[in-house]
Tab-separated table of C-alpha atoms in Angstrom:
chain	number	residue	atom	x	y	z
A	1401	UNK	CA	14.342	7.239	-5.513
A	1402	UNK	CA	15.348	10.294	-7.733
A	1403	UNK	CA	12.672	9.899	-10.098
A	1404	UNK	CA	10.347	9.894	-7.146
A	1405	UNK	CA	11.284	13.047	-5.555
A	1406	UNK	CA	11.405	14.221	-9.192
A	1407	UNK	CA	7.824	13.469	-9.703
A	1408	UNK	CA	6.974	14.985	-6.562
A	1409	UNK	CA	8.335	17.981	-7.203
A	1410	UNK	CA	6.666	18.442	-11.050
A	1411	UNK	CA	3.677	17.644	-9.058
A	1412	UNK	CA	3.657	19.815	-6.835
A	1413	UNK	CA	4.590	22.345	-9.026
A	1414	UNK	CA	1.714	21.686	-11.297
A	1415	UNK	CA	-0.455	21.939	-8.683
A	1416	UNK	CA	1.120	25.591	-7.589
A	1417	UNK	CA	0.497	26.701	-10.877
A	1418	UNK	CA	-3.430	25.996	-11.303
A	1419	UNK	CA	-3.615	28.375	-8.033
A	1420	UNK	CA	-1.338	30.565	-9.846
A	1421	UNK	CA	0.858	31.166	-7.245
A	1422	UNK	CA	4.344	32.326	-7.830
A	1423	UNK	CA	6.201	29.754	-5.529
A	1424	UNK	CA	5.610	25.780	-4.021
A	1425	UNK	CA	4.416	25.584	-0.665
A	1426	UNK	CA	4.232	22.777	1.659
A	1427	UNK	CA	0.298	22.458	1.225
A	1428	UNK	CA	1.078	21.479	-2.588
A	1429	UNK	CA	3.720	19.112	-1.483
A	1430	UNK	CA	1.455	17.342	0.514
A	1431	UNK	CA	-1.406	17.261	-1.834
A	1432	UNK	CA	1.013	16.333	-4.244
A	1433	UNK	CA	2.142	13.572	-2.254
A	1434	UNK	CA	-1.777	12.295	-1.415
A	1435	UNK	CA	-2.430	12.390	-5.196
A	1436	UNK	CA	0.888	10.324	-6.737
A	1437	UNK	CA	0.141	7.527	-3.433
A	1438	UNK	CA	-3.751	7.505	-3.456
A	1439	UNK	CA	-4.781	8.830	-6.746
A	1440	UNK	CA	-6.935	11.513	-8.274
A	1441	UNK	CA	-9.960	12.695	-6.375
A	1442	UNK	CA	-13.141	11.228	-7.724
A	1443	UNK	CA	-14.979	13.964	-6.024
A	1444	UNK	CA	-17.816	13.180	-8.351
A	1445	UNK	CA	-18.391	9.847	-7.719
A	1446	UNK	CA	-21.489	9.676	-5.254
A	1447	UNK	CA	-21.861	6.968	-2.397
A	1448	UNK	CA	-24.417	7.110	-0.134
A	1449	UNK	CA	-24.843	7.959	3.463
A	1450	UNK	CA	-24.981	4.371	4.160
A	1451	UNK	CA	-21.522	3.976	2.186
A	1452	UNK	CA	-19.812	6.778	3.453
A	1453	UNK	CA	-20.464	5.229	7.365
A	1454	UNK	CA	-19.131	2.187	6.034
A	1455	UNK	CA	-16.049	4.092	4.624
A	1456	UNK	CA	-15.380	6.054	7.337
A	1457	UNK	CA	-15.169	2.960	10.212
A	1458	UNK	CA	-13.445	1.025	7.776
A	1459	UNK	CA	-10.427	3.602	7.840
A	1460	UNK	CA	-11.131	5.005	10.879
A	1461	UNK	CA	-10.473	0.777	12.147
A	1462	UNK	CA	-7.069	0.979	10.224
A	1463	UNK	CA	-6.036	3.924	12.071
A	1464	UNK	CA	-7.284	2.882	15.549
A	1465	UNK	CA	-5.172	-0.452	14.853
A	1466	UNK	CA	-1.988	1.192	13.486
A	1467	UNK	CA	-1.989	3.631	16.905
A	1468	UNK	CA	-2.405	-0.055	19.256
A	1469	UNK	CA	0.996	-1.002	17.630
A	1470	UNK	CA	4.451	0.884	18.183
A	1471	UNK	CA	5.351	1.236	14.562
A	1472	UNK	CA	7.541	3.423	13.200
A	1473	UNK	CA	5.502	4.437	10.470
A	1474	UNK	CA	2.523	6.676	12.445
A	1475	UNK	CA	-0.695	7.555	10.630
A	1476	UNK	CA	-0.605	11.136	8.856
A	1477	UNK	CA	-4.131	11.590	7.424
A	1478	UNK	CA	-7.265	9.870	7.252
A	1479	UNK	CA	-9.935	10.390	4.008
A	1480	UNK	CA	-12.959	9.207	3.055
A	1481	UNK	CA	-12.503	11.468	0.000
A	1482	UNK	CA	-12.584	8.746	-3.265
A	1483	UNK	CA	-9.603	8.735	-5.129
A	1484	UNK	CA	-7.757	5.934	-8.155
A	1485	UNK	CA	-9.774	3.679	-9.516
A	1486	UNK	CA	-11.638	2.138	-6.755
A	1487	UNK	CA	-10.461	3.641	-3.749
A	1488	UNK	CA	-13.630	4.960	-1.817
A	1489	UNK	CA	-10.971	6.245	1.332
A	1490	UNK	CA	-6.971	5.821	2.348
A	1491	UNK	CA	-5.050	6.030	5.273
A	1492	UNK	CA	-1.897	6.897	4.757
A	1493	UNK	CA	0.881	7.023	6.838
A	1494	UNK	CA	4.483	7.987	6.510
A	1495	UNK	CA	7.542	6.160	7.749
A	1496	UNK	CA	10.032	7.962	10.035
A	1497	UNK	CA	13.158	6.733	8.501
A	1498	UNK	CA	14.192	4.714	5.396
A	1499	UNK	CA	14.027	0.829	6.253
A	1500	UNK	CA	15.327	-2.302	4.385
A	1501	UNK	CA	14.315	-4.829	7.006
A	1502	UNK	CA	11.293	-5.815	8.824
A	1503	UNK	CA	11.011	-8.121	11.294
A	1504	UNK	CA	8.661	-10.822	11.951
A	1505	UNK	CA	6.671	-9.149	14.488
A	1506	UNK	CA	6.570	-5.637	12.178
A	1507	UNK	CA	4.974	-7.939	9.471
A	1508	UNK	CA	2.610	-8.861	11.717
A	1509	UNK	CA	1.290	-5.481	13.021
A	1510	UNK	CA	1.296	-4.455	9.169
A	1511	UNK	CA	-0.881	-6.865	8.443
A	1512	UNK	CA	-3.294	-6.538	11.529
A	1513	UNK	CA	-3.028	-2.520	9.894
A	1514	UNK	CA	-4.173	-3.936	6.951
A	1515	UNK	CA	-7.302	-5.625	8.415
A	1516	UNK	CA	-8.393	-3.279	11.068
A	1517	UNK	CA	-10.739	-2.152	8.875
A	1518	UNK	CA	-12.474	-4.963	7.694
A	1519	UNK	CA	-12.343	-6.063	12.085
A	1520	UNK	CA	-13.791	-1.984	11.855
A	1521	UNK	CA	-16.845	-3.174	9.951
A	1522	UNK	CA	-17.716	-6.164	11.660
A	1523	UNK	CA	-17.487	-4.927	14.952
A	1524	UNK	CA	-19.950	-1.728	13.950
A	1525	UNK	CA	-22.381	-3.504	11.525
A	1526	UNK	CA	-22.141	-7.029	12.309
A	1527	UNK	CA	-20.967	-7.889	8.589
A	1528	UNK	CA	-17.836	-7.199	6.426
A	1529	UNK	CA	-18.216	-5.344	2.781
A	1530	UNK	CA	-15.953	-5.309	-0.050
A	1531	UNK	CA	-14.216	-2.724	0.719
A	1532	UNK	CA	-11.826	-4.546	2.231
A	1533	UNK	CA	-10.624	-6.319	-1.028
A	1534	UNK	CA	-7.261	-4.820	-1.447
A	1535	UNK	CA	-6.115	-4.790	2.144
A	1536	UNK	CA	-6.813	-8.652	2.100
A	1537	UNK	CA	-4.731	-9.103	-0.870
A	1538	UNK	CA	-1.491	-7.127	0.876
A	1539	UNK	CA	-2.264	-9.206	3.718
A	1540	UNK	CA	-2.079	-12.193	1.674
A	1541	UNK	CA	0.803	-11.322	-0.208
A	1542	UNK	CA	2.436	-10.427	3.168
A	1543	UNK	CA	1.424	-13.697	4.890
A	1544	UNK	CA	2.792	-15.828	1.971
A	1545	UNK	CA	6.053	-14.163	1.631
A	1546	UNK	CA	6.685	-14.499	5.338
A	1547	UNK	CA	5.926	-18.605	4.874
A	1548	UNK	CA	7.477	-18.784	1.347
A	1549	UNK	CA	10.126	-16.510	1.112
A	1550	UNK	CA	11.530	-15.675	4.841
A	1551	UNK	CA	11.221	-18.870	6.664
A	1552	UNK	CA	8.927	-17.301	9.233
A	1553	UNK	CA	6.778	-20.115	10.395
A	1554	UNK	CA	8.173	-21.871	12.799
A	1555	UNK	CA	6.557	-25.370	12.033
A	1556	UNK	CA	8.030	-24.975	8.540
A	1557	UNK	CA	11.276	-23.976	9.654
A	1558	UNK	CA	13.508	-21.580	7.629
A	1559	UNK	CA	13.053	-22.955	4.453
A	1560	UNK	CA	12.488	-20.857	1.040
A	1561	UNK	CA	9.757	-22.520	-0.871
A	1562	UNK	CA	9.063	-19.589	-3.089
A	1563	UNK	CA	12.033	-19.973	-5.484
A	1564	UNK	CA	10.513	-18.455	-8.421
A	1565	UNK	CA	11.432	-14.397	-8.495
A	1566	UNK	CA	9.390	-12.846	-10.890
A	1567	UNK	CA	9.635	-15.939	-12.876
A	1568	UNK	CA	13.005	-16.606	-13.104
A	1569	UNK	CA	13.504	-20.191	-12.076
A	1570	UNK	CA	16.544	-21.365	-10.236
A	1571	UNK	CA	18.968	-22.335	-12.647
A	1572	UNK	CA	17.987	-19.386	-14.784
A	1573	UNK	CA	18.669	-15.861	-15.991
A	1574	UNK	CA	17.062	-13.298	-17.238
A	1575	UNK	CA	18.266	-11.551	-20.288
A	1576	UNK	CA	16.438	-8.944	-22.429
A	1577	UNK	CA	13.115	-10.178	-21.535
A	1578	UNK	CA	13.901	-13.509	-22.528
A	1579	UNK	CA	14.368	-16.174	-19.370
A	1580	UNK	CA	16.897	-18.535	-20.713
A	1581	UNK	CA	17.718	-22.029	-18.692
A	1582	UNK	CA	20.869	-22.746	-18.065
A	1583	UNK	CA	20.481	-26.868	-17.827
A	1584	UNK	CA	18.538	-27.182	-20.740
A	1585	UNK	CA	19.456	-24.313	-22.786
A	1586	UNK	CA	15.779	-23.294	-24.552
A	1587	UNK	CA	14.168	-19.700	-23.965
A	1588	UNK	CA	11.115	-18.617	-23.198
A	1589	UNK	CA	9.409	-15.441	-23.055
């Protein structure tokens, strides 16, 4: 969106000016971009050598995975540099083109993306860690939508069983915070 870009670009001017440099380069646009996505560097917070293995497998399996697939959106870096509140790495990659539609099969390979690094860790040290907590909950969120929302399971059929949108029942509306039902006329916040 507008705001986005926006945000980018007071970023990565922010950014230009603690290097007090007199224009934006493409280096601060990118850095810019790594910090709004994956956070601030915790460059302070310490793991071990142990961790940092673990780390770097674990990404290293969602890259390997993501390059098996033909997406569209191809892996641009790779860090096992903390950043945010509990991100110990990121892989981040960066969609060719704008999208509004994925299909079944896309959903798929994003969520084999997701996992390839927990499948990273088990394959290398015989056990999973936690690390893998927030790619399991996008690939849950993923895996129910496709079931709930899209009809894609075919022994379900096409069939919407997740009605409620951000808690707005069928039958309902949303107005000024306030959901308000049209068959029995009561509000609720």
């Amino acid at each position: 969106t507008g705001a986005d870009v926006a945000n980018l670009d007071n970023e990565a001017a922010l950014i230009a000016t603690r290097r007090n440099a007199s224009s934006v380069n493409k280096e601060d646009f990118t850095y810019a971009m790594e910090r709004l996505v994956a956070g601030l560097e915790k460059r302070k917070r310490v793991m071990t050598a142990k961790e940092r293995t673990i780390v770097a497998y674990h990404e290293m399996g969602h890259a390997l995975v993501s390059a098996a697939f033909p997406v569209e959106d191809k892996v641009h870096k790779v860090s096992i540099i903390p950043r945010g509140i509990g991100s110990l790495g990121y892989t981040i990659r960066r969609p060719t083109e704008d999208r509004f539609l994925m299909t079944k099969a896309e959903l798929e390979n994003k969520m084999a993306m997701l996992l390839g690094g927990r499948a990273a860790e088990e394959l290398v040290f015989g056990e999973a860690s936690t690390g893998a907590a927030d790619d399991i909950m996008k690939a849950t969120d993923i895996a129910h939508s496709m079931v709930a929302e899209y009809g894609m399971e075919s022994l379900l059929g096409p069939v919407a069983y997740d009605t409620d949108t951000q808690g707005v029942q069928p039958g309902s509306s949303l107005f000024l915070g306030q959901t308000q039902s049209w068959a029995h006329g009561d509000i609720t916040q």
